[in-house]
CSV table of C-alpha atoms in Angstrom, one decimal:
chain,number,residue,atom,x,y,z
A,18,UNK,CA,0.0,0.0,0.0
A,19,UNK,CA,1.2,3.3,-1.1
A,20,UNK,CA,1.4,6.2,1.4
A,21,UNK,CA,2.4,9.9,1.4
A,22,UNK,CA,4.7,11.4,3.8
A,23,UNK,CA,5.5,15.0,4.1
A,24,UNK,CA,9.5,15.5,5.0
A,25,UNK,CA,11.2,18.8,6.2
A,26,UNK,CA,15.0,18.9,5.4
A,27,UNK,CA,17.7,21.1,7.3
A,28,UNK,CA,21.0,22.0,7.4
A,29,UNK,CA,23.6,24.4,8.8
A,30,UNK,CA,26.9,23.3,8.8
A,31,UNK,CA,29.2,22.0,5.7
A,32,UNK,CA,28.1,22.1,2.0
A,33,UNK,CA,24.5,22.7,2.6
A,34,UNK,CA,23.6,22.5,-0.8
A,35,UNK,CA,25.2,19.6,-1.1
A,36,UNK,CA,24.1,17.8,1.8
A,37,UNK,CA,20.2,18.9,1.2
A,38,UNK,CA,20.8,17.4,-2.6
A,39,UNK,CA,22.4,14.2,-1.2
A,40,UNK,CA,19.6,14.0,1.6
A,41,UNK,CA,16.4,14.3,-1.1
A,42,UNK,CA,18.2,11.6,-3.2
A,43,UNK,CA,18.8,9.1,-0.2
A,44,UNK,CA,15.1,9.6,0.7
A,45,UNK,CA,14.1,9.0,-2.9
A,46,UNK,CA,16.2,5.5,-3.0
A,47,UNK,CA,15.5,4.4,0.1
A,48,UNK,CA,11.9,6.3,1.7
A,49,UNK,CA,9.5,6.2,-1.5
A,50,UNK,CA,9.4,8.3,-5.1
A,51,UNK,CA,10.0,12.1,-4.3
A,52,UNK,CA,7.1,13.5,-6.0
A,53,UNK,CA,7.6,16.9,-5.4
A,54,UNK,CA,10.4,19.5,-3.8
A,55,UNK,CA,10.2,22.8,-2.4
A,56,UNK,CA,12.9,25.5,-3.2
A,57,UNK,CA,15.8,26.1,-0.3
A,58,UNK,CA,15.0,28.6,2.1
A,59,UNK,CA,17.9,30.5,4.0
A,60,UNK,CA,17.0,31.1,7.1
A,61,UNK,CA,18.6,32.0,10.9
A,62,UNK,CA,18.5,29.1,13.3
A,63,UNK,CA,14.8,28.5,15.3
A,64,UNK,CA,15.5,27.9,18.7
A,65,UNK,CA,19.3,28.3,19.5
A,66,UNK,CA,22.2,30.9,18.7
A,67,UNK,CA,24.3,30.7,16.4
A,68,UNK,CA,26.6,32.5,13.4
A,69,UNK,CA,25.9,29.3,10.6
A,70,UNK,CA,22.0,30.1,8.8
A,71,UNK,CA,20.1,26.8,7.9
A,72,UNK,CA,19.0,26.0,4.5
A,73,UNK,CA,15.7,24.5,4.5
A,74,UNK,CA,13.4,22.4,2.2
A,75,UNK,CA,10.3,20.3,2.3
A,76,UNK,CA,9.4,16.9,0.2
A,77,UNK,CA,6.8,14.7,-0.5
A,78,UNK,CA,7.8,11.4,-0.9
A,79,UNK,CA,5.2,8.3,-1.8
A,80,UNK,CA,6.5,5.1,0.6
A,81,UNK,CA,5.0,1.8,1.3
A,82,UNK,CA,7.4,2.2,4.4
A,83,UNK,CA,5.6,1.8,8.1
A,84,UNK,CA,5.9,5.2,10.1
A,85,UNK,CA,8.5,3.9,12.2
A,86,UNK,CA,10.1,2.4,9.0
A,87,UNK,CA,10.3,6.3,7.6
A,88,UNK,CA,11.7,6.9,10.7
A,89,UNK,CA,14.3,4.6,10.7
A,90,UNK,CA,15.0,5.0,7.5
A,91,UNK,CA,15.3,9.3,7.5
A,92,UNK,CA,18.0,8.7,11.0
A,93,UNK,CA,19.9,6.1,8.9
A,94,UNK,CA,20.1,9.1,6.2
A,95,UNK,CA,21.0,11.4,8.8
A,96,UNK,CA,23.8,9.3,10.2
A,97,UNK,CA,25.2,8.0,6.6
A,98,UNK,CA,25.6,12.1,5.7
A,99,UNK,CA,27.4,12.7,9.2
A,100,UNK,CA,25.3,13.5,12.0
A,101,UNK,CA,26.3,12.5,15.3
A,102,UNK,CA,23.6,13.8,17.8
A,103,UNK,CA,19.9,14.3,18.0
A,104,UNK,CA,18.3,17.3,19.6
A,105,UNK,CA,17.9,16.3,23.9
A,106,UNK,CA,15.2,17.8,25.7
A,107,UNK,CA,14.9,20.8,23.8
A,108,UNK,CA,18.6,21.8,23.2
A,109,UNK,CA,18.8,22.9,19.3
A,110,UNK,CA,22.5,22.9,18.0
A,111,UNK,CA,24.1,23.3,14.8
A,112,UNK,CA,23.8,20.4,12.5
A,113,UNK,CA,25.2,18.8,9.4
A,114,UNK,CA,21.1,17.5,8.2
A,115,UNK,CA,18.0,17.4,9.9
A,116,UNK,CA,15.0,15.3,8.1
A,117,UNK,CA,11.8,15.4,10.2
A,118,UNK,CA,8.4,13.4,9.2
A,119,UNK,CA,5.6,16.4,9.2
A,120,UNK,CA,2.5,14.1,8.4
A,121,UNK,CA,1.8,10.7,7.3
A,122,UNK,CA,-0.8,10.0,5.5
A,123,UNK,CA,-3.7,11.4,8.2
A,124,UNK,CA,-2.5,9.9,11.1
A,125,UNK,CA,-1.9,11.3,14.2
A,126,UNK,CA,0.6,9.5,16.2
A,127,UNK,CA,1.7,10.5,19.6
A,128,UNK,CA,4.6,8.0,20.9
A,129,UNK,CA,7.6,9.3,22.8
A,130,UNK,CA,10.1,8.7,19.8
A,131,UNK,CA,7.7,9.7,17.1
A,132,UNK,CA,5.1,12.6,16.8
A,133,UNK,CA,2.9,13.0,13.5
A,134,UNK,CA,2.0,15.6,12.6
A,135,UNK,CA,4.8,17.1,13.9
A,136,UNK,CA,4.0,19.1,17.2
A,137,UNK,CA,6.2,22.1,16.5
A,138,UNK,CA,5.7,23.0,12.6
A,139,UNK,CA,2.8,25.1,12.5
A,140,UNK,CA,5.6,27.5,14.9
A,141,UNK,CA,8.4,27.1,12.4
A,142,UNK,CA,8.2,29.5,9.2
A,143,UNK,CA,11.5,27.6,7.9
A,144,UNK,CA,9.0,24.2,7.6
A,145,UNK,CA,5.4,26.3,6.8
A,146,UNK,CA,7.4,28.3,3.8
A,147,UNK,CA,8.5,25.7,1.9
A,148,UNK,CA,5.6,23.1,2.8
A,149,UNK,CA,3.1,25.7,1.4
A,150,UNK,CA,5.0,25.7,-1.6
A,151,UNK,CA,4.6,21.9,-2.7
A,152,UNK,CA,1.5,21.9,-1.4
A,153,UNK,CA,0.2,24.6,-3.7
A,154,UNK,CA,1.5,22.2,-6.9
């Protein structure tokens, strides 16, 4: 069974470009299709100081992946492009990519290791800019 899942992609720390571009082809090998792809968006860091601005994006992918499996699956990515932590309690720090699951189909799951929707997106502009944007196509 096919699904749709709604990705947000960060990064602010090495070739973001690069990283973004290697992170939307990972998910489209190994998540589902990419059917569509929002423009970057540069913008300063949500929640946390610091000098390095994030360039963001949003996908749509089509996966017959589980939620958990996306899950797995986008921190896999995450670690195989070089991230070493996950945001604790609340502490937001740089990072090489960050690849969060927005929504799922219309679920609504509300587990310890995995919120969808995702609780905090409606706050961020950096995820509503460029989720608006492949929405609208």
């Amino acid at each position: 069974m096919k699904h749709i899942v709604y990705l947000s992609i960060g990064s602010n720390i090495g070739n973001r470009k690069r990283l973004i571009r290697n992170a939307i082809e990972l998910l489209d090998a190994r998540v589902g299709h990419v059917l569509r792809q929002s423009s970057l968006y540069e913008t300063e860091p949500w929640g946390f100081s610091s000098p390095n601005m994030f360039l963001n994006a949003c996908v749509c992918c089509e996966t017959e992946l589980t939620p958990h499996g996306v899950l797995t699956v986008t921190q896999a990515i995450e670690k195989a492009l070089g991230r070493t932590g996950k945001t604790i309690d609340g502490d937001y720090c740089d990072r090489v990519i960050d690849i969060d699951i927005l929504t799922y189909d219309d679920l609504h799951i509300d587990e310890p290791d995995l919120k969808i929707p995702h609780p905090l997106m409606k706050k961020r502009d950096f995820v509503m800019k460029p989720l608006k944007e492949i929405l609208s196509k």
